[in-house]
Amino acid sequence: MRVTTAFNKILSIPSATVASVEFTPEGVVVGLRRRRGRPRCPCGRRATGAYDSSVRRWRHLDLGSNKLWLQAEIRRLDCRRCGRVRTEGVPWARPRARHSRDFEDVVAWLAQRTDKTTITRLLRTSWETVAGMVERVVAEQIDTRRLTGLLRIGVDEVSYRKGHRYLTVVADHDQSGRVVWAAEGKNAATLEAFYDQLGEAGCEQLQAVSMDLGAAFKKATDTKAPQARQCVDPFHLVALANEAINKARRWAWNIERDKARRAAALAGPKRRGRPPAGSPPPARDQTRWVKHARWALLKDPGALKPSQLDVLHELRRSGSVLYRCWQLKEGLRDLYRLTDPTDAPVHLDWWLAWACRSRIPAFVTLSKTVRANRERILAAIELGLSNSKLEGLNSKIRLINHRGYGHHSAAALIAMIYLCCGGLTIQLPTER
Ligand SMILES: [Zn+2]
């Protein structure tokens, strides 16, 4: 069998035959001869003649440990529909790509499942190249009808690049939280751009929109989809309660520290050496303790380690204000653990009364925020829009961001989000 025939059988490149095979230091270069025919613009139009032509190489899937390159003459054509000179489309590669379709599909399939280092080492390519491939695959595969018929959506912001830049992400609650839209920015105008893309009819169809407690998304929804019921994502409310705990902890720590300082001043100059037997433990320990109670206070009670449980018990025994903080936080979280969701309004009002009388500044502030958003918080429970999906989404996006060790551009990150959270199914070349 001739070597060209063998490569024809191995590669079976659509509408081209193998004309030559060359072993070079860069790898195996397979020369392709196109079947005869007029060049076709990527827009689909056939051109009458070629403008000029050149030879191009595309990286294809490796042959053993050799890199494999496809090489063919590629023509440029003056497309009347596009109104400019464009490079003809070839069936084995996407427009502007320097890798074959099969190579790009394998990369996209891997990018859905694994991290940067694995892909770049396994396929011997750069991360920038991977980002470009993901963008091309997503542009081709994304469901263009994903914005039609949306009923219940969730909106959230996602920080990237060490928290300095933000994306606004919209997910479809009825499609198991798949991402349907993402764009750079996190203000009202960003979300308004989404509603504009949805169109007036699409906005009118919306039944519920879940979001954070901020004003931006609320404002955009108020103006563009006023009929939709707005809900506050439980995830954000719990995050706010945790923040209140941290503030209260610092507040309590400051109080303890001042107490310790006053006690130290009263006791006069420090005595050297071991304190006499039976003397009370130094007050300073108490302050350190408040500082270290952090995780015990923040974690889910079910997930606490024995040592952290001891911390909680100690706080309760000593009548610490932090124990009350912890009770307040868990009381708010209980809102989402009620066996009967119709009890939610009564539970929330009971909590509000408790929190605003607590005389713990952080929780008094929190109670004000909660009161201002009472209807939106209860709507989430009534409509069963738990944020577990969106919370999952948020951590998924953070993971993707982390996997990529930061993306060069928002566009690259958005493409990666669509690839991994947009419900795209990438077919491997071997599965077709
Ligand atoms: Zn064209």
Coordinates of C-alpha atoms and ligand atoms in Angstrom, one line a residue:
M1 CA 0.0 0.0 0.0
R2 CA 1.3 3.4 -0.8
V3 CA 1.9 5.8 2.1
T4 CA -0.5 8.4 0.7
T5 CA -3.2 5.7 0.5
A6 CA -2.5 4.7 4.1
F7 CA -2.8 8.2 5.3
N8 CA -6.0 8.7 3.3
K9 CA -7.5 5.8 5.2
I10 CA -6.2 6.9 8.6
L11 CA -7.2 10.5 8.4
S12 CA -10.2 10.4 6.0
I13 CA -10.3 14.2 5.7
P14 CA -13.6 15.4 4.1
S15 CA -13.4 16.5 0.5
A16 CA -9.7 16.3 0.2
T17 CA -7.2 13.5 -0.6
V18 CA -3.7 13.0 0.7
A19 CA -1.1 14.0 -2.0
S20 CA 2.1 13.8 0.0
V21 CA 3.5 12.7 3.4
E22 CA 6.7 14.3 4.7
F23 CA 8.5 13.6 7.9
T24 CA 10.0 16.8 9.2
P25 CA 11.6 17.9 12.5
E26 CA 8.3 19.6 13.4
G27 CA 6.3 16.4 12.8
V28 CA 4.5 14.7 10.0
V29 CA 3.3 17.0 7.3
V30 CA 0.4 15.7 5.3
G31 CA -0.1 17.5 2.0
L32 CA -3.8 17.7 1.0
R33 CA -5.2 18.1 -2.5
R34 CA -8.7 19.6 -2.5
R35 CA -11.4 18.1 -4.7
R36 CA -12.0 20.5 -7.6
G37 CA -14.6 23.2 -7.2
R38 CA -14.9 26.9 -6.8
P39 CA -13.8 28.3 -3.5
R40 CA -16.5 28.9 -0.9
C41 CA -16.6 31.9 1.4
P42 CA -17.2 31.1 5.1
C43 CA -20.5 32.9 4.7
G44 CA -21.6 30.1 2.4
R45 CA -21.4 31.9 -1.0
R46 CA -19.4 30.4 -3.8
A47 CA -17.0 32.7 -5.5
T48 CA -16.4 32.9 -9.3
G49 CA -12.6 33.0 -9.0
A50 CA -9.8 33.2 -6.5
Y51 CA -8.2 36.5 -5.5
D52 CA -4.9 34.9 -4.6
S53 CA -3.7 31.7 -2.8
S54 CA -1.1 30.6 -0.3
V55 CA -0.1 27.4 1.5
R56 CA -1.3 27.0 5.1
R57 CA -0.8 24.4 7.8
W58 CA -3.3 23.2 10.4
R59 CA -2.3 21.2 13.5
H60 CA -4.2 18.0 13.6
L61 CA -4.5 15.3 16.3
D62 CA -1.1 13.7 17.1
L63 CA 0.1 10.6 15.3
G64 CA 1.7 8.7 18.1
S65 CA 4.2 11.0 19.6
N66 CA 4.5 13.0 16.4
K67 CA 2.8 16.2 15.8
L68 CA 0.7 16.0 12.7
W69 CA 0.1 18.9 10.3
L70 CA -2.3 19.2 7.5
Q71 CA -1.1 21.3 4.7
A72 CA -3.1 22.6 1.7
E73 CA -3.3 25.5 -0.7
I74 CA -5.9 27.9 0.5
R75 CA -7.4 30.6 -1.6
R76 CA -8.6 34.1 -0.8
L77 CA -11.7 35.3 -2.6
D78 CA -13.4 38.6 -3.2
C79 CA -16.8 37.8 -1.7
R80 CA -19.6 40.0 -3.0
R81 CA -21.9 39.2 -0.1
C82 CA -19.3 40.0 2.5
G83 CA -18.0 42.9 0.5
R84 CA -14.4 42.1 1.2
V85 CA -11.6 39.7 0.5
R86 CA -11.9 36.6 2.7
T87 CA -10.1 33.3 3.1
E88 CA -12.1 30.4 1.8
G89 CA -13.6 27.9 4.2
V90 CA -12.2 24.4 4.5
P91 CA -14.2 21.4 5.8
W92 CA -11.5 20.2 8.2
A93 CA -11.0 23.5 10.1
R94 CA -13.1 26.4 11.4
P95 CA -12.5 29.8 9.8
R96 CA -9.4 31.6 11.1
A97 CA -8.3 28.5 13.0
R98 CA -4.8 27.1 12.8
H99 CA -5.9 23.8 14.2
S100 CA -8.2 21.2 12.7
R101 CA -11.8 20.8 13.8
D102 CA -11.1 17.5 15.4
F103 CA -8.2 19.0 17.4
E104 CA -10.4 21.9 18.6
D105 CA -13.3 19.6 19.6
V106 CA -10.9 17.5 21.7
V107 CA -9.6 20.6 23.4
A108 CA -13.2 21.9 24.1
W109 CA -14.2 18.5 25.4
L110 CA -11.2 18.5 27.8
A111 CA -11.8 22.1 28.8
Q112 CA -15.2 21.1 30.1
R113 CA -13.6 18.6 32.3
T114 CA -10.1 19.4 33.4
D115 CA -7.6 22.2 34.1
K116 CA -5.2 24.2 32.0
T117 CA -2.0 22.4 32.7
T118 CA -3.5 19.0 31.8
I119 CA -4.7 20.3 28.4
T120 CA -1.7 22.3 27.5
R121 CA 0.7 19.5 28.4
L122 CA -1.3 16.7 26.9
L123 CA -1.8 18.5 23.6
R124 CA 1.3 20.5 23.6
T125 CA -0.4 23.8 23.0
S126 CA -0.6 27.2 24.8
W127 CA -3.4 28.4 27.0
E128 CA -4.0 31.4 24.7
T129 CA -4.6 29.0 21.8
V130 CA -7.0 27.0 24.0
A131 CA -9.0 30.1 24.8
G132 CA -9.3 31.0 21.1
M133 CA -10.4 27.4 20.3
V134 CA -13.0 27.5 23.1
E135 CA -14.4 30.8 21.7
R136 CA -14.7 29.3 18.2
V137 CA -16.3 26.1 19.4
V138 CA -18.8 27.9 21.6
A139 CA -19.7 30.4 18.9
E140 CA -20.6 27.5 16.6
Q141 CA -22.3 25.2 19.1
I142 CA -24.2 27.6 21.4
D143 CA -28.0 27.3 21.2
T144 CA -29.2 30.5 19.5
R145 CA -32.7 29.9 20.8
R146 CA -31.6 29.7 24.5
L147 CA -33.2 33.1 25.2
T148 CA -36.6 32.2 24.0
G149 CA -39.3 31.1 26.4
L150 CA -37.5 32.0 29.6
L151 CA -39.8 32.0 32.6
R152 CA -37.7 31.9 35.8
I153 CA -34.2 33.2 35.8
G154 CA -31.5 34.0 38.2
V155 CA -29.0 36.9 37.9
D156 CA -25.7 37.1 39.7
E157 CA -22.4 38.8 39.5
V158 CA -19.2 37.0 39.3
S159 CA -15.9 38.5 40.1
Y160 CA -12.8 37.6 38.2
R161 CA -9.2 38.7 38.0
K162 CA -8.7 39.0 41.8
G163 CA -12.1 40.7 42.3
H164 CA -11.4 43.8 40.2
R165 CA -13.5 42.9 37.2
Y166 CA -17.1 41.6 37.2
L167 CA -19.3 39.6 34.9
T168 CA -23.1 39.5 35.1
V169 CA -24.4 36.0 34.6
V170 CA -28.0 35.0 33.8
A171 CA -29.1 31.4 34.4
D172 CA -32.3 29.6 33.5
H173 CA -33.9 28.1 36.7
D174 CA -36.1 25.8 34.6
Q175 CA -33.1 24.3 32.7
S176 CA -31.3 23.2 35.8
G177 CA -29.6 26.6 36.1
R178 CA -27.8 26.6 32.8
V179 CA -26.2 29.9 31.9
V180 CA -28.0 31.6 29.1
W181 CA -26.3 34.9 29.0
A182 CA -23.1 36.6 30.4
A183 CA -21.5 40.0 29.9
E184 CA -18.9 42.2 31.4
G185 CA -20.0 44.6 34.1
K186 CA -22.3 44.4 37.1
N187 CA -24.5 47.5 37.0
A188 CA -28.0 48.2 36.0
A189 CA -27.0 48.9 32.4
T190 CA -25.4 45.5 32.1
L191 CA -28.6 43.7 33.0
E192 CA -30.7 46.1 30.9
A193 CA -28.6 45.0 27.9
F194 CA -29.8 41.5 28.6
Y195 CA -33.4 42.5 28.8
D196 CA -33.1 44.5 25.6
Q197 CA -31.7 41.3 23.9
L198 CA -34.6 39.4 25.3
G199 CA -37.0 41.8 23.7
E200 CA -40.3 43.2 25.0
A201 CA -42.2 40.0 24.5
G202 CA -39.5 38.0 26.2
C203 CA -39.5 40.3 29.2
E204 CA -43.2 40.2 29.6
Q205 CA -43.1 36.4 29.8
L206 CA -40.7 36.4 32.7
Q207 CA -42.4 35.2 35.9
A208 CA -39.6 35.4 38.4
V209 CA -36.1 36.8 38.7
S210 CA -33.8 35.9 41.5
M211 CA -30.9 38.2 42.4
D212 CA -28.7 39.6 45.1
L213 CA -29.7 42.3 47.6
G214 CA -28.0 45.1 45.6
A215 CA -29.8 47.9 43.9
A216 CA -28.5 47.5 40.3
F217 CA -30.3 44.3 39.2
K218 CA -33.4 45.4 41.0
K219 CA -33.4 48.7 39.2
A220 CA -33.0 47.1 35.8
T221 CA -35.7 44.5 36.5
D222 CA -38.1 47.2 37.8
T223 CA -37.8 49.2 34.5
K224 CA -37.6 46.3 32.0
A225 CA -39.7 43.5 33.5
P226 CA -41.9 45.1 36.2
Q227 CA -44.4 42.2 36.2
A228 CA -41.8 39.6 37.2
R229 CA -41.6 38.6 40.8
Q230 CA -38.3 39.5 42.3
C231 CA -36.7 37.1 44.7
V232 CA -33.6 37.4 46.9
D233 CA -31.3 34.5 46.6
P234 CA -30.9 32.7 49.9
F235 CA -27.2 32.3 49.2
H236 CA -26.7 36.1 49.4
L237 CA -28.8 36.5 52.5
V238 CA -26.8 33.8 54.3
A239 CA -23.6 35.5 53.1
L240 CA -24.8 38.7 54.6
A241 CA -25.5 37.0 57.9
N242 CA -22.0 35.6 57.9
E243 CA -20.6 39.0 57.3
A244 CA -22.6 40.3 60.3
I245 CA -21.0 37.6 62.4
N246 CA -17.6 38.7 61.3
K247 CA -18.4 42.3 62.1
A248 CA -19.8 41.3 65.5
R249 CA -16.8 39.2 66.2
R250 CA -14.5 42.2 65.6
W251 CA -16.7 44.4 67.7
A252 CA -16.7 41.9 70.5
W253 CA -13.0 41.5 70.2
N254 CA -12.5 45.3 70.5
I255 CA -14.6 45.3 73.6
E256 CA -12.7 42.4 75.2
R257 CA -9.4 44.0 74.3
D258 CA -10.3 47.3 75.9
K259 CA -11.4 45.4 79.0
A260 CA -8.1 43.5 79.1
R261 CA -6.2 46.8 78.7
R262 CA -8.1 48.4 81.5
A263 CA -7.6 45.4 83.7
A264 CA -3.9 45.4 82.9
A265 CA -3.7 49.1 83.8
L266 CA -5.4 48.5 87.1
A267 CA -3.1 45.7 88.0
G268 CA -0.2 48.0 87.7
P269 CA 3.2 47.2 86.2
K270 CA 3.7 43.7 84.9
R271 CA 5.3 41.2 87.3
R272 CA 7.9 38.9 85.8
G273 CA 7.7 35.1 86.0
R274 CA 5.0 32.6 86.6
P275 CA 1.8 34.0 88.2
P276 CA 1.1 32.8 91.7
A277 CA -1.0 29.7 92.0
G278 CA -4.8 30.3 92.1
S279 CA -4.6 33.6 90.3
P280 CA -7.2 34.2 87.5
P281 CA -6.2 33.4 83.9
P282 CA -4.9 36.5 82.1
A283 CA -7.7 38.4 80.4
R284 CA -5.8 38.5 77.2
D285 CA -6.7 34.8 76.5
Q286 CA -10.3 35.8 76.2
T287 CA -9.5 38.2 73.3
R288 CA -7.5 35.6 71.4
W289 CA -10.4 33.3 71.9
V290 CA -12.9 35.6 70.3
K291 CA -10.5 35.9 67.4
H292 CA -10.3 32.1 66.9
A293 CA -14.0 31.4 67.2
R294 CA -14.4 32.5 63.6
W295 CA -14.9 29.1 61.9
A296 CA -17.0 27.7 64.7
L297 CA -19.4 30.6 64.2
L298 CA -19.5 30.5 60.4
K299 CA -19.7 26.8 59.6
D300 CA -22.9 24.8 59.2
P301 CA -23.5 23.3 62.7
G302 CA -23.7 19.8 61.1
A303 CA -20.2 20.2 59.7
L304 CA -18.5 21.4 62.9
K305 CA -15.4 19.6 64.2
P306 CA -15.5 18.5 67.9
S307 CA -13.0 21.3 68.7
Q308 CA -15.2 23.9 67.1
L309 CA -18.3 22.5 68.9
D310 CA -16.3 22.9 72.1
V311 CA -15.7 26.6 71.2
L312 CA -19.5 27.0 70.7
H313 CA -20.3 25.3 74.0
E314 CA -17.7 27.5 75.8
L315 CA -19.2 30.6 74.2
R316 CA -22.7 29.5 75.4
R317 CA -21.4 28.7 79.0
S318 CA -19.7 32.0 79.3
G319 CA -22.8 33.9 78.1
S320 CA -20.8 35.5 75.3
V321 CA -22.5 37.9 73.0
L322 CA -21.0 35.8 70.1
Y323 CA -23.2 32.9 71.1
R324 CA -26.2 35.1 70.6
C325 CA -24.8 36.2 67.2
W326 CA -24.5 32.5 66.2
Q327 CA -28.1 31.9 67.3
L328 CA -29.2 34.9 65.3
K329 CA -27.4 33.7 62.2
E330 CA -28.8 30.1 62.5
G331 CA -32.2 31.6 63.2
L332 CA -32.1 33.3 59.8
R333 CA -30.8 30.2 58.1
D334 CA -33.7 28.2 59.6
L335 CA -35.9 30.2 57.3
Y336 CA -34.7 27.9 54.5
R337 CA -35.0 24.8 56.6
L338 CA -38.7 25.1 57.5
T339 CA -40.6 21.9 56.8
D340 CA -43.7 24.0 55.9
P341 CA -42.7 27.0 53.7
T342 CA -46.0 28.7 54.6
D343 CA -44.6 29.3 58.1
A344 CA -41.9 31.5 56.5
P345 CA -43.6 34.9 57.0
V346 CA -44.2 34.2 60.7
H347 CA -40.7 32.9 61.2
L348 CA -39.1 35.9 59.4
D349 CA -41.1 38.4 61.5
W350 CA -40.1 36.6 64.7
W351 CA -36.5 36.8 63.6
L352 CA -36.8 40.5 62.7
A353 CA -38.2 41.3 66.1
W354 CA -35.4 39.4 67.8
A355 CA -32.6 40.8 65.7
C356 CA -33.6 44.5 65.9
R357 CA -33.8 44.2 69.8
S358 CA -30.4 42.3 70.0
R359 CA -28.4 45.5 70.6
I360 CA -25.6 43.9 68.5
P361 CA -24.9 46.7 65.9
A362 CA -24.1 44.3 63.0
F363 CA -27.3 42.4 63.5
V364 CA -29.4 45.5 64.0
T365 CA -28.1 46.7 60.6
L366 CA -28.8 43.3 59.1
S367 CA -32.3 43.3 60.4
K368 CA -32.9 46.7 58.6
T369 CA -31.7 45.2 55.3
V370 CA -33.8 42.1 55.8
R371 CA -36.9 44.2 56.6
A372 CA -36.4 46.3 53.5
N373 CA -36.3 43.2 51.4
R374 CA -38.9 41.1 53.3
E375 CA -41.2 40.6 50.3
R376 CA -38.4 39.6 48.0
I377 CA -36.9 37.2 50.5
L378 CA -40.3 35.5 51.1
A379 CA -41.0 35.3 47.4
A380 CA -38.0 33.1 46.9
I381 CA -39.3 30.6 49.4
E382 CA -42.9 30.8 48.1
L383 CA -41.7 30.2 44.5
G384 CA -39.3 27.4 45.6
L385 CA -36.4 29.3 44.0
S386 CA -33.7 28.1 46.3
N387 CA -30.4 29.4 45.3
S388 CA -28.7 26.1 45.6
K389 CA -28.5 26.1 41.8
L390 CA -27.1 29.6 41.5
E391 CA -24.8 29.0 44.4
G392 CA -23.6 25.9 42.6
L393 CA -23.2 28.1 39.5
N394 CA -21.2 30.7 41.3
S395 CA -18.8 28.2 42.7
K396 CA -18.6 26.5 39.3
I397 CA -17.6 29.8 37.6
R398 CA -15.1 30.5 40.3
L399 CA -13.6 27.1 39.7
I400 CA -13.4 27.7 36.0
N401 CA -11.7 30.9 36.6
H402 CA -9.3 29.2 39.0
R403 CA -8.7 26.4 36.5
G404 CA -7.6 28.9 33.9
Y405 CA -5.4 30.8 36.4
G406 CA -7.1 33.9 35.2
H407 CA -8.3 34.6 31.8
H408 CA -6.8 37.2 29.5
S409 CA -10.1 38.7 28.5
A410 CA -13.7 38.8 29.6
A411 CA -14.7 37.3 26.2
A412 CA -12.4 34.3 26.9
L413 CA -13.9 33.7 30.3
I414 CA -17.5 34.1 29.0
A415 CA -16.8 31.5 26.3
M416 CA -15.5 29.2 29.0
I417 CA -18.6 29.8 31.1
Y418 CA -20.9 28.9 28.2
L419 CA -18.8 25.9 27.5
C420 CA -18.9 24.5 31.0
C421 CA -22.3 25.8 32.3
G422 CA -24.3 26.5 29.2
G423 CA -25.5 22.9 28.6
L424 CA -23.2 22.4 25.5
T425 CA -22.5 18.9 24.5
I426 CA -19.2 18.5 22.7
Q427 CA -18.8 15.4 20.6
L428 CA -15.4 13.8 20.4
P429 CA -14.2 13.0 16.9
T430 CA -14.2 9.3 17.9
E431 CA -17.8 9.5 18.9
R432 CA -19.2 10.8 15.7
Ligands
ZN1 ZN -18.8 35.9 2.1

